[in-house]
Amino acid sequence: MVKKNDQLVVTIEDIGSEGEGIGKYEGYTLFIKNTVVGDKVLVKVMKAGKSYGYAKLLEVIEASPYRVILRCDKAEKCGGCQIMHIDYAKQLEYKENKVRNCLARIGGFENIPMEPILGMEKPYYYRNKSQFPVGKNKEGKVIIGFYAERTHSIIDTDHCYIGAEINMPIIRFMRSFIEKYNIEPYNETKHMGLLRHILIRVGYTTGEVMVCLVINGRDFPHKKELVEGLRKIPGITSICLNINTAKTNVILGEEVIKVWGETYITDYIGSIKYRISPLSFFQVNPLQTHRLYQIALDYAGLTGDEVVWDLYCGIGTISLFLAKKARKVYGVEIIPQAIDDARTNANINGIENVEFFVGAAEEVFPRKHNEENIKADVIVVDPPRKGCDQKLLDTIISIAPKKVVYVSCDPATLARDLKYLNANGYELKKVRAVDQFAHSSHVETVALMIKV
Ligand code: SAH
């Protein structure tokens, strides 16, 4: 009988849905983070249930051939990278299998038409947005870094291997600036102090960089010296303040004040230009996003004559990308600010054959279709992790477009929804996974369903 605090030796046989290793001790299943298939490890049981439990890695006795030396010495504590200890090619295989297994087990699909996963060429320094919390340690020293997994204790670091490289000189400068001018970091428990977070956004194509200081106040001291120092770092085009005086763990407040340059940066996905402010949603890995959308466009097989719906459209990135090959694209999104951004983005790119609606996809789409008789040749959906609303799937089935292109960030809900479409007249034609988040367990998928 396996009990809490037992120390056991196990061999890892599989990888779970969150990237954790799975091993068996005399038939009893243990989930163990920071391990990989092929590892022989000494672990300590932290939690033991009836049929399975969770254990902590104490020592790698024999390393798996898929184990690599961790570049980042904070990776095991930080919540950002769950599988950095796994060789990148193996990470991709794991993600592709995760999609295939979901489609088989949850979706009930056989002979799955999977194309090979599209990995990143450079799986490091890819994120275009990083938010560093600022605080003080017990000795009163300024610390800047990341939250440890599931907590708000800050891990002090200058170096993140998945954030943009320019983050490092910016954080080094900010650290010395805070110390030199005695800027008080924000204390969450006491709701006191000034500087809460340092937000950095980078335009990968344009090279433009934003530094936004999130403050519990309305002004920041020594702005002249701040600007002088930051401007020595090449690329910075925007320095601003975000006001957040609320006692909340939401990072950003609503108001943005310009300190120097613009209050936004620009970047591209393919040939479409975007204006990105501190508050805008924008895909964190635009290079892989471009490739993901290229697959969606390819699957949609547009000839220039189609009416396309982009449901759950966010800031309209897919809509604008498809517009050049479609007669008309309609986007639907529930967050009004995202639709404001979508319309601005359409304008700055001179794209006129798109129209955006605010509201729930499952409400707006059937209404517009019925009342205004707007047709749908192709429907693209890109829902949040919980997948599509049942009512929306029923509407799609009754309207019966030729093609449904499903972009998904969760293979389990993707499989559930595709199963439903499959049971109601659609066939799975193609599916392809794309890695947008190297070293995390997340995977994006595009699937093409055709009306039979
Ligand atoms: N393709 C988009 C991202 C989609 S993420 C982009 O690149 O910007 C999923 C989006 O669905 C989010 O923007 C979320 O606000 C929106 N959403 C969630 N529930 C919704 C609903 N019921 N109807 C419409 N949009 C919804």
Short mmCIF file of C-alpha atoms and ligand atoms in Angstrom, two decimals:
data_model
loop_
_atom_site.label_atom_id
_atom_site.label_comp_id
_atom_site.label_asym_id
_atom_site.label_seq_id
_atom_site.Cartn_x
_atom_site.Cartn_y
_atom_site.Cartn_z
CA MET A 1 0.00 0.00 0.00
CA VAL A 2 1.51 3.33 -1.07
CA LYS A 3 1.27 6.03 1.64
CA LYS A 4 2.08 9.69 1.99
CA ASN A 5 5.80 10.38 2.64
CA ASP A 6 6.88 7.01 1.22
CA GLN A 7 10.11 7.20 -0.73
CA LEU A 8 9.97 4.98 -3.79
CA VAL A 9 11.94 4.22 -6.92
CA VAL A 10 9.85 4.28 -10.09
CA THR A 11 10.37 4.23 -13.84
CA ILE A 12 8.46 6.80 -15.88
CA GLU A 13 6.30 5.23 -18.57
CA ASP A 14 4.12 7.99 -19.93
CA ILE A 15 3.46 11.74 -19.93
CA GLY A 16 0.20 13.16 -18.59
CA SER A 17 -1.96 15.94 -19.96
CA GLU A 18 -0.13 18.64 -17.98
CA GLY A 19 3.31 17.37 -19.01
CA GLU A 20 3.89 15.43 -15.77
CA GLY A 21 5.59 12.04 -15.83
CA ILE A 22 3.54 8.95 -15.02
CA GLY A 23 5.08 5.94 -13.32
CA LYS A 24 3.78 2.82 -11.56
CA TYR A 25 4.80 1.36 -8.21
CA GLU A 26 3.50 -2.20 -7.91
CA GLY A 27 0.56 -1.30 -10.15
CA TYR A 28 -0.18 1.95 -8.32
CA THR A 29 -0.07 5.05 -10.56
CA LEU A 30 1.99 8.08 -9.54
CA PHE A 31 2.08 11.48 -11.22
CA ILE A 32 5.50 13.11 -10.91
CA LYS A 33 6.36 16.54 -12.24
CA ASN A 34 9.74 17.25 -13.85
CA THR A 35 10.22 13.68 -15.03
CA VAL A 36 10.08 12.13 -18.50
CA VAL A 37 9.47 8.75 -20.11
CA GLY A 38 12.52 6.53 -19.51
CA ASP A 39 13.66 8.20 -16.27
CA LYS A 40 14.34 6.01 -13.25
CA VAL A 41 13.70 8.26 -10.26
CA LEU A 42 13.56 8.38 -6.49
CA VAL A 43 10.37 10.13 -5.42
CA LYS A 44 8.52 11.10 -2.27
CA VAL A 45 4.76 10.56 -2.18
CA MET A 46 2.98 13.81 -1.35
CA LYS A 47 -0.61 12.72 -1.74
CA ALA A 48 -1.94 9.17 -1.96
CA GLY A 49 -5.46 8.46 -3.17
CA LYS A 50 -7.12 5.10 -3.66
CA SER A 51 -5.95 4.32 -7.15
CA TYR A 52 -3.41 7.02 -7.87
CA GLY A 53 -1.24 9.61 -6.16
CA TYR A 54 1.18 12.49 -6.61
CA ALA A 55 4.87 12.39 -5.82
CA LYS A 56 7.78 14.79 -5.81
CA LEU A 57 11.03 14.13 -7.64
CA LEU A 58 13.93 13.69 -5.20
CA GLU A 59 16.63 12.31 -7.44
CA VAL A 60 17.13 11.14 -11.01
CA ILE A 61 18.78 7.74 -10.63
CA GLU A 62 19.01 6.98 -14.36
CA ALA A 63 18.27 9.77 -16.80
CA SER A 64 16.05 9.14 -19.80
CA PRO A 65 17.64 9.74 -23.23
CA TYR A 66 14.93 12.41 -23.67
CA ARG A 67 16.07 14.37 -20.63
CA VAL A 68 18.11 17.50 -21.36
CA ILE A 69 20.08 19.74 -19.06
CA LEU A 70 17.78 22.52 -17.88
CA ARG A 71 18.91 25.84 -19.29
CA CYS A 72 16.97 27.69 -16.64
CA ASP A 73 17.79 26.99 -13.02
CA LYS A 74 14.41 28.43 -11.98
CA ALA A 75 12.30 26.24 -14.28
CA GLU A 76 11.28 23.71 -11.63
CA LYS A 77 9.90 26.42 -9.35
CA CYS A 78 8.50 28.90 -11.85
CA GLY A 79 5.02 28.29 -13.21
CA GLY A 80 6.00 29.14 -16.79
CA CYS A 81 7.74 26.07 -18.23
CA GLN A 82 6.50 22.61 -17.26
CA ILE A 83 8.50 20.47 -19.69
CA MET A 84 11.77 22.30 -20.28
CA HIS A 85 13.65 19.21 -19.07
CA ILE A 86 12.41 17.28 -22.13
CA ASP A 87 14.25 17.37 -25.45
CA TYR A 88 12.35 19.66 -27.86
CA ALA A 89 11.77 16.97 -30.51
CA LYS A 90 10.26 14.77 -27.79
CA GLN A 91 8.11 17.70 -26.58
CA LEU A 92 6.67 17.93 -30.09
CA GLU A 93 6.04 14.20 -30.25
CA TYR A 94 4.28 14.40 -26.88
CA LYS A 95 2.05 17.25 -28.08
CA GLU A 96 1.16 15.53 -31.33
CA ASN A 97 0.31 12.34 -29.43
CA LYS A 98 -1.79 14.29 -26.97
CA VAL A 99 -3.95 15.57 -29.85
CA ARG A 100 -4.13 12.14 -31.50
CA ASN A 101 -5.06 10.42 -28.23
CA CYS A 102 -7.80 12.93 -27.47
CA LEU A 103 -9.27 12.51 -30.94
CA ALA A 104 -9.19 8.73 -30.57
CA ARG A 105 -10.32 8.38 -26.94
CA ILE A 106 -12.70 11.30 -26.54
CA GLY A 107 -13.64 11.86 -30.17
CA GLY A 108 -13.93 8.18 -31.12
CA PHE A 109 -12.08 8.81 -34.40
CA GLU A 110 -10.21 6.06 -36.19
CA ASN A 111 -7.65 6.56 -38.98
CA ILE A 112 -7.08 10.13 -37.92
CA PRO A 113 -5.88 12.26 -40.89
CA MET A 114 -3.08 13.93 -38.93
CA GLU A 115 -0.40 16.00 -40.55
CA PRO A 116 2.94 16.33 -38.75
CA ILE A 117 3.10 18.83 -35.89
CA LEU A 118 4.60 22.18 -36.79
CA GLY A 119 7.30 23.00 -34.25
CA MET A 120 9.22 26.19 -33.65
CA GLU A 121 12.52 26.79 -35.37
CA LYS A 122 13.88 28.59 -32.33
CA PRO A 123 12.14 27.35 -29.21
CA TYR A 124 13.69 30.00 -26.95
CA TYR A 125 13.13 33.75 -26.43
CA TYR A 126 9.85 33.63 -28.34
CA ARG A 127 7.31 35.37 -26.09
CA ASN A 128 6.54 38.96 -27.06
CA LYS A 129 5.00 39.88 -23.71
CA SER A 130 6.37 39.49 -20.18
CA GLN A 131 5.07 40.82 -16.89
CA PHE A 132 7.59 40.91 -14.06
CA PRO A 133 6.29 41.38 -10.51
CA VAL A 134 8.47 43.63 -8.32
CA GLY A 135 8.84 43.10 -4.57
CA LYS A 136 11.25 42.87 -1.65
CA ASN A 137 12.66 39.81 0.03
CA LYS A 138 12.92 39.29 3.80
CA GLU A 139 16.24 41.14 3.92
CA GLY A 140 14.65 44.13 2.21
CA LYS A 141 16.42 43.59 -1.11
CA VAL A 142 14.53 44.41 -4.32
CA ILE A 143 13.43 41.32 -6.22
CA ILE A 144 12.07 41.18 -9.77
CA GLY A 145 11.07 38.04 -11.58
CA PHE A 146 8.19 35.60 -11.77
CA TYR A 147 5.65 34.10 -9.44
CA ALA A 148 6.39 30.60 -8.24
CA GLU A 149 3.82 28.14 -9.49
CA ARG A 150 0.40 28.68 -7.88
CA THR A 151 1.69 31.28 -5.41
CA HIS A 152 2.49 34.94 -5.32
CA SER A 153 6.00 34.58 -3.96
CA ILE A 154 8.45 36.15 -6.38
CA ILE A 155 11.39 34.20 -7.77
CA ASP A 156 14.16 36.71 -8.35
CA THR A 157 15.60 36.49 -11.86
CA ASP A 158 17.00 38.58 -14.68
CA HIS A 159 16.82 35.81 -17.18
CA CYS A 160 13.85 34.07 -18.73
CA TYR A 161 14.60 31.72 -21.62
CA ILE A 162 11.22 32.05 -23.26
CA GLY A 163 10.76 35.82 -22.95
CA ALA A 164 12.32 38.27 -25.43
CA GLU A 165 16.08 38.75 -25.07
CA ILE A 166 15.66 42.48 -24.62
CA ASN A 167 13.88 41.83 -21.31
CA MET A 168 17.22 41.19 -19.65
CA PRO A 169 18.92 44.59 -20.13
CA ILE A 170 15.61 46.29 -19.31
CA ILE A 171 15.21 44.39 -16.04
CA ARG A 172 18.87 44.93 -15.13
CA PHE A 173 18.45 48.66 -15.69
CA MET A 174 15.18 48.78 -13.72
CA ARG A 175 16.75 46.92 -10.81
CA SER A 176 19.57 49.44 -10.47
CA PHE A 177 17.16 52.34 -11.01
CA ILE A 178 14.84 51.13 -8.23
CA GLU A 179 17.78 50.72 -5.86
CA LYS A 180 19.40 54.04 -6.76
CA TYR A 181 16.24 56.11 -6.32
CA ASN A 182 14.72 54.05 -3.52
CA ILE A 183 11.53 53.26 -5.39
CA GLU A 184 9.25 51.32 -3.08
CA PRO A 185 8.05 48.00 -4.56
CA TYR A 186 4.41 47.23 -4.02
CA ASN A 187 3.51 44.99 -1.11
CA GLU A 188 0.42 42.93 -1.92
CA THR A 189 -0.50 42.07 1.66
CA LYS A 190 -0.23 45.59 3.01
CA HIS A 191 -1.45 47.23 -0.22
CA MET A 192 1.41 49.71 0.06
CA GLY A 193 4.36 50.75 -2.08
CA LEU A 194 4.48 52.04 -5.65
CA LEU A 195 5.85 49.73 -8.32
CA ARG A 196 3.78 46.59 -8.92
CA HIS A 197 4.85 45.12 -12.24
CA ILE A 198 7.12 45.83 -15.18
CA LEU A 199 5.35 44.96 -18.42
CA ILE A 200 7.49 44.57 -21.54
CA ARG A 201 6.01 44.07 -25.01
CA VAL A 202 8.06 43.54 -28.14
CA GLY A 203 7.16 43.70 -31.82
CA TYR A 204 9.08 40.79 -33.32
CA THR A 205 8.79 42.08 -36.88
CA THR A 206 9.09 45.80 -36.20
CA GLY A 207 11.62 45.63 -33.36
CA GLU A 208 9.55 48.14 -31.37
CA VAL A 209 9.67 47.75 -27.59
CA MET A 210 7.33 48.99 -24.86
CA VAL A 211 8.19 49.33 -21.19
CA CYS A 212 5.12 49.91 -19.07
CA LEU A 213 5.41 50.35 -15.30
CA VAL A 214 2.31 49.28 -13.42
CA ILE A 215 2.03 51.52 -10.38
CA ASN A 216 -0.05 51.91 -7.26
CA GLY A 217 -0.21 55.70 -7.64
CA ARG A 218 -0.54 58.30 -10.34
CA ASP A 219 3.03 59.40 -10.91
CA PHE A 220 6.52 57.99 -10.97
CA PRO A 221 9.59 59.79 -9.58
CA HIS A 222 12.72 60.65 -11.63
CA LYS A 223 10.99 60.22 -14.97
CA LYS A 224 13.74 62.14 -16.76
CA GLU A 225 16.43 59.74 -15.54
CA LEU A 226 14.14 56.80 -16.25
CA VAL A 227 13.68 57.86 -19.87
CA GLU A 228 17.38 58.66 -20.33
CA GLY A 229 18.39 55.25 -18.99
CA LEU A 230 15.81 53.21 -20.89
CA ARG A 231 16.49 55.01 -24.17
CA LYS A 232 20.06 53.77 -24.08
CA ILE A 233 18.62 50.30 -24.70
CA PRO A 234 18.06 50.05 -28.46
CA GLY A 235 14.52 49.49 -29.71
CA ILE A 236 12.48 51.18 -27.00
CA THR A 237 9.74 53.26 -28.62
CA SER A 238 7.21 53.41 -25.82
CA ILE A 239 7.55 54.16 -22.12
CA CYS A 240 4.33 54.44 -20.17
CA LEU A 241 2.65 54.03 -16.82
CA ASN A 242 -0.35 51.89 -16.10
CA ILE A 243 -2.35 53.02 -13.08
CA ASN A 244 -3.53 50.23 -10.82
CA THR A 245 -4.38 51.46 -7.31
CA ALA A 246 -6.83 48.64 -6.55
CA LYS A 247 -6.24 45.93 -3.96
CA THR A 248 -6.42 43.15 -6.51
CA ASN A 249 -4.23 40.53 -8.09
CA VAL A 250 -5.34 41.61 -11.56
CA ILE A 251 -2.10 42.94 -13.02
CA LEU A 252 -3.24 45.91 -15.10
CA GLY A 253 -5.50 48.84 -14.32
CA GLU A 254 -7.48 50.62 -17.00
CA GLU A 255 -5.61 53.92 -17.34
CA VAL A 256 -2.40 54.35 -19.33
CA ILE A 257 -0.25 57.49 -19.12
CA LYS A 258 2.46 58.31 -21.62
CA VAL A 259 5.95 58.98 -20.28
CA TRP A 260 7.87 58.98 -23.54
CA GLY A 261 7.22 57.92 -27.15
CA GLU A 262 3.91 56.28 -27.98
CA THR A 263 1.49 54.42 -25.71
CA TYR A 264 1.48 51.50 -28.14
CA ILE A 265 3.80 49.48 -30.34
CA THR A 266 3.04 47.95 -33.71
CA ASP A 267 3.69 44.46 -34.98
CA TYR A 268 2.66 42.16 -37.82
CA ILE A 269 1.16 38.74 -38.29
CA GLY A 270 2.01 37.97 -41.90
CA SER A 271 1.31 41.22 -43.76
CA ILE A 272 -1.36 42.45 -41.34
CA LYS A 273 -0.33 45.24 -39.03
CA TYR A 274 -1.50 45.52 -35.41
CA ARG A 275 -1.47 48.32 -32.91
CA ILE A 276 -0.76 46.94 -29.45
CA SER A 277 -1.33 48.96 -26.28
CA PRO A 278 -0.49 47.75 -22.73
CA LEU A 279 -4.05 46.47 -22.38
CA SER A 280 -4.51 44.86 -25.80
CA PHE A 281 -4.76 41.16 -26.20
CA PHE A 282 -2.21 39.96 -28.76
CA GLN A 283 -0.96 36.48 -29.57
CA VAL A 284 2.25 35.90 -27.59
CA ASN A 285 4.10 34.06 -30.34
CA PRO A 286 3.33 35.87 -33.60
CA LEU A 287 5.66 33.74 -35.76
CA GLN A 288 3.90 30.49 -34.89
CA THR A 289 0.52 32.24 -34.91
CA HIS A 290 1.19 33.21 -38.50
CA ARG A 291 1.88 29.58 -39.37
CA LEU A 292 -1.22 28.45 -37.48
CA TYR A 293 -3.40 30.91 -39.40
CA GLN A 294 -1.75 29.90 -42.65
CA ILE A 295 -2.92 26.34 -42.00
CA ALA A 296 -6.43 27.60 -41.15
CA LEU A 297 -6.44 29.58 -44.43
CA ASP A 298 -5.21 26.59 -46.34
CA TYR A 299 -7.85 24.30 -44.78
CA ALA A 300 -10.56 26.87 -45.56
CA GLY A 301 -9.54 26.57 -49.24
CA LEU A 302 -10.92 30.00 -50.09
CA THR A 303 -11.31 31.09 -53.72
CA GLY A 304 -12.31 34.72 -53.10
CA ASP A 305 -16.03 34.08 -53.39
CA GLU A 306 -16.91 32.80 -49.92
CA VAL A 307 -18.74 34.29 -46.99
CA VAL A 308 -16.75 33.34 -43.90
CA TRP A 309 -17.64 33.59 -40.20
CA ASP A 310 -14.87 33.87 -37.65
CA LEU A 311 -16.51 32.99 -34.34
CA TYR A 312 -14.75 33.81 -31.04
CA CYS A 313 -12.69 36.25 -33.12
CA GLY A 314 -10.88 38.19 -30.35
CA ILE A 315 -9.13 41.20 -31.93
CA GLY A 316 -9.97 39.85 -35.38
CA THR A 317 -6.60 38.32 -36.21
CA ILE A 318 -8.06 35.35 -38.08
CA SER A 319 -10.78 37.47 -39.74
CA LEU A 320 -8.25 39.93 -41.16
CA PHE A 321 -5.94 37.15 -42.23
CA LEU A 322 -8.74 35.39 -44.15
CA ALA A 323 -10.26 38.57 -45.59
CA LYS A 324 -7.77 38.83 -48.45
CA LYS A 325 -9.00 35.50 -49.84
CA ALA A 326 -12.74 35.79 -49.05
CA ARG A 327 -15.66 37.83 -50.36
CA LYS A 328 -16.70 38.82 -46.87
CA VAL A 329 -15.71 37.90 -43.33
CA TYR A 330 -17.91 38.36 -40.26
CA GLY A 331 -16.27 38.21 -36.82
CA VAL A 332 -18.10 37.67 -33.53
CA GLU A 333 -16.55 38.21 -30.09
CA ILE A 334 -17.99 38.68 -26.61
CA ILE A 335 -15.55 41.32 -25.28
CA PRO A 336 -16.42 44.81 -26.59
CA GLN A 337 -12.84 46.20 -26.28
CA ALA A 338 -11.53 43.35 -28.41
CA ILE A 339 -14.04 44.29 -31.11
CA ASP A 340 -12.89 47.95 -30.87
CA ASP A 341 -9.35 46.70 -31.51
CA ALA A 342 -10.56 44.46 -34.35
CA ARG A 343 -12.20 47.44 -36.09
CA THR A 344 -9.13 49.63 -35.59
CA ASN A 345 -6.95 46.88 -37.01
CA ALA A 346 -9.22 46.54 -40.05
CA ASN A 347 -8.96 50.31 -40.59
CA ILE A 348 -5.20 50.64 -40.28
CA ASN A 349 -4.82 47.85 -42.83
CA GLY A 350 -7.46 49.27 -45.18
CA ILE A 351 -9.44 46.02 -45.08
CA GLU A 352 -13.06 46.73 -45.97
CA ASN A 353 -14.67 43.33 -46.48
CA VAL A 354 -14.90 42.52 -42.76
CA GLU A 355 -17.61 43.29 -40.26
CA PHE A 356 -17.46 42.69 -36.51
CA PHE A 357 -20.24 42.06 -34.02
CA VAL A 358 -20.09 42.14 -30.22
CA GLY A 359 -21.89 39.35 -28.43
CA ALA A 360 -21.95 35.64 -27.70
CA ALA A 361 -21.24 33.64 -30.84
CA GLU A 362 -24.12 31.26 -30.02
CA GLU A 363 -26.54 34.24 -29.91
CA VAL A 364 -25.25 36.58 -32.62
CA PHE A 365 -24.51 34.07 -35.34
CA PRO A 366 -27.95 32.39 -35.50
CA ARG A 367 -29.68 35.78 -35.16
CA LYS A 368 -27.77 37.41 -38.02
CA HIS A 369 -28.20 34.34 -40.12
CA ASN A 370 -31.97 34.12 -39.57
CA GLU A 371 -32.93 37.79 -39.47
CA GLU A 372 -30.63 39.18 -42.12
CA ASN A 373 -30.23 36.03 -44.10
CA ILE A 374 -26.43 36.26 -44.05
CA LYS A 375 -25.06 33.01 -45.35
CA ALA A 376 -22.01 31.01 -44.29
CA ASP A 377 -19.82 29.07 -46.71
CA VAL A 378 -17.02 28.50 -44.23
CA ILE A 379 -17.13 28.80 -40.45
CA VAL A 380 -13.97 29.21 -38.44
CA VAL A 381 -14.14 28.82 -34.66
CA ASP A 382 -11.36 29.58 -32.18
CA PRO A 383 -13.04 29.13 -28.80
CA PRO A 384 -11.49 29.37 -25.32
CA ARG A 385 -10.41 26.17 -23.54
CA LYS A 386 -13.92 25.08 -22.68
CA GLY A 387 -14.72 24.70 -26.38
CA CYS A 388 -17.84 25.66 -28.33
CA ASP A 389 -21.23 26.22 -26.80
CA GLN A 390 -23.61 23.35 -27.59
CA LYS A 391 -26.13 25.81 -29.04
CA LEU A 392 -23.47 27.07 -31.45
CA LEU A 393 -22.67 23.57 -32.66
CA ASP A 394 -26.39 22.96 -33.25
CA THR A 395 -26.63 26.19 -35.23
CA ILE A 396 -23.62 25.20 -37.35
CA ILE A 397 -25.22 21.82 -38.02
CA SER A 398 -28.54 23.36 -39.05
CA ILE A 399 -26.95 26.02 -41.28
CA ALA A 400 -24.70 23.32 -42.76
CA PRO A 401 -21.70 25.22 -44.18
CA LYS A 402 -19.47 23.19 -46.49
CA LYS A 403 -16.47 23.59 -44.24
CA VAL A 404 -15.82 24.11 -40.56
CA VAL A 405 -12.26 25.02 -39.58
CA TYR A 406 -11.75 24.48 -35.86
CA VAL A 407 -8.77 26.23 -34.20
CA SER A 408 -8.32 24.93 -30.68
CA CYS A 409 -6.14 25.46 -27.62
CA ASP A 410 -7.48 22.37 -25.84
CA PRO A 411 -7.42 18.99 -27.60
CA ALA A 412 -9.92 17.45 -25.15
CA THR A 413 -12.74 19.91 -25.89
CA LEU A 414 -11.75 19.91 -29.57
CA ALA A 415 -12.25 16.13 -29.66
CA ARG A 416 -15.61 16.41 -27.85
CA ASP A 417 -16.90 19.04 -30.30
CA LEU A 418 -15.60 17.28 -33.41
CA LYS A 419 -17.29 14.09 -32.26
CA TYR A 420 -20.61 15.95 -32.15
CA LEU A 421 -20.11 17.46 -35.61
CA ASN A 422 -19.06 14.06 -36.89
CA ALA A 423 -22.24 12.47 -35.57
CA ASN A 424 -24.22 15.18 -37.40
CA GLY A 425 -23.00 15.09 -40.97
CA TYR A 426 -19.38 16.23 -40.89
CA GLU A 427 -16.25 14.28 -41.67
CA LEU A 428 -12.81 14.96 -40.24
CA LYS A 429 -10.57 15.68 -43.26
CA LYS A 430 -7.36 17.07 -41.85
CA VAL A 431 -5.85 17.93 -38.52
CA ARG A 432 -2.55 19.49 -37.59
CA ALA A 433 -0.99 20.52 -34.29
CA VAL A 434 1.15 23.64 -33.98
CA ASP A 435 3.50 24.44 -31.13
CA GLN A 436 3.08 28.02 -30.01
CA PHE A 437 4.45 27.54 -26.50
CA ALA A 438 7.68 25.54 -26.36
CA HIS A 439 8.46 24.14 -22.88
CA SER A 440 4.85 24.36 -21.76
CA SER A 441 2.38 21.51 -22.08
CA HIS A 442 0.02 23.58 -24.26
CA VAL A 443 -0.69 22.74 -27.87
CA GLU A 444 -2.76 24.42 -30.57
CA THR A 445 -4.60 22.43 -33.20
CA VAL A 446 -6.34 23.18 -36.50
CA ALA A 447 -8.93 20.72 -37.81
CA LEU A 448 -10.94 20.71 -41.02
CA MET A 449 -14.45 19.24 -41.00
CA ILE A 450 -16.26 18.82 -44.33
CA LYS A 451 -20.02 18.42 -44.82
CA VAL A 452 -20.75 15.02 -46.33
N1 SAH B 1 -8.53 34.30 -32.65
C1 SAH B 1 -8.55 35.21 -31.54
C2 SAH B 1 -8.42 34.55 -30.18
C3 SAH B 1 -9.55 33.72 -29.77
S1 SAH B 1 -9.41 33.29 -28.08
C4 SAH B 1 -7.41 36.19 -31.64
O1 SAH B 1 -6.38 35.85 -32.18
O2 SAH B 1 -7.54 37.28 -31.13
C5 SAH B 1 -11.11 33.02 -27.70
C6 SAH B 1 -11.96 34.27 -27.67
O3 SAH B 1 -13.31 33.89 -27.46
C7 SAH B 1 -11.64 35.24 -26.56
O4 SAH B 1 -11.34 36.50 -27.15
C8 SAH B 1 -12.92 35.31 -25.71
O5 SAH B 1 -13.18 36.61 -25.22
C9 SAH B 1 -13.97 34.92 -26.72
N2 SAH B 1 -15.23 34.34 -26.22
C10 SAH B 1 -15.43 33.57 -25.11
N3 SAH B 1 -16.71 33.14 -25.08
C11 SAH B 1 -17.34 33.64 -26.17
C12 SAH B 1 -18.66 33.52 -26.70
N4 SAH B 1 -19.58 32.80 -26.07
N5 SAH B 1 -18.93 34.15 -27.86
C13 SAH B 1 -17.99 34.86 -28.51
N6 SAH B 1 -16.72 35.01 -28.05
C14 SAH B 1 -16.40 34.41 -26.90
#
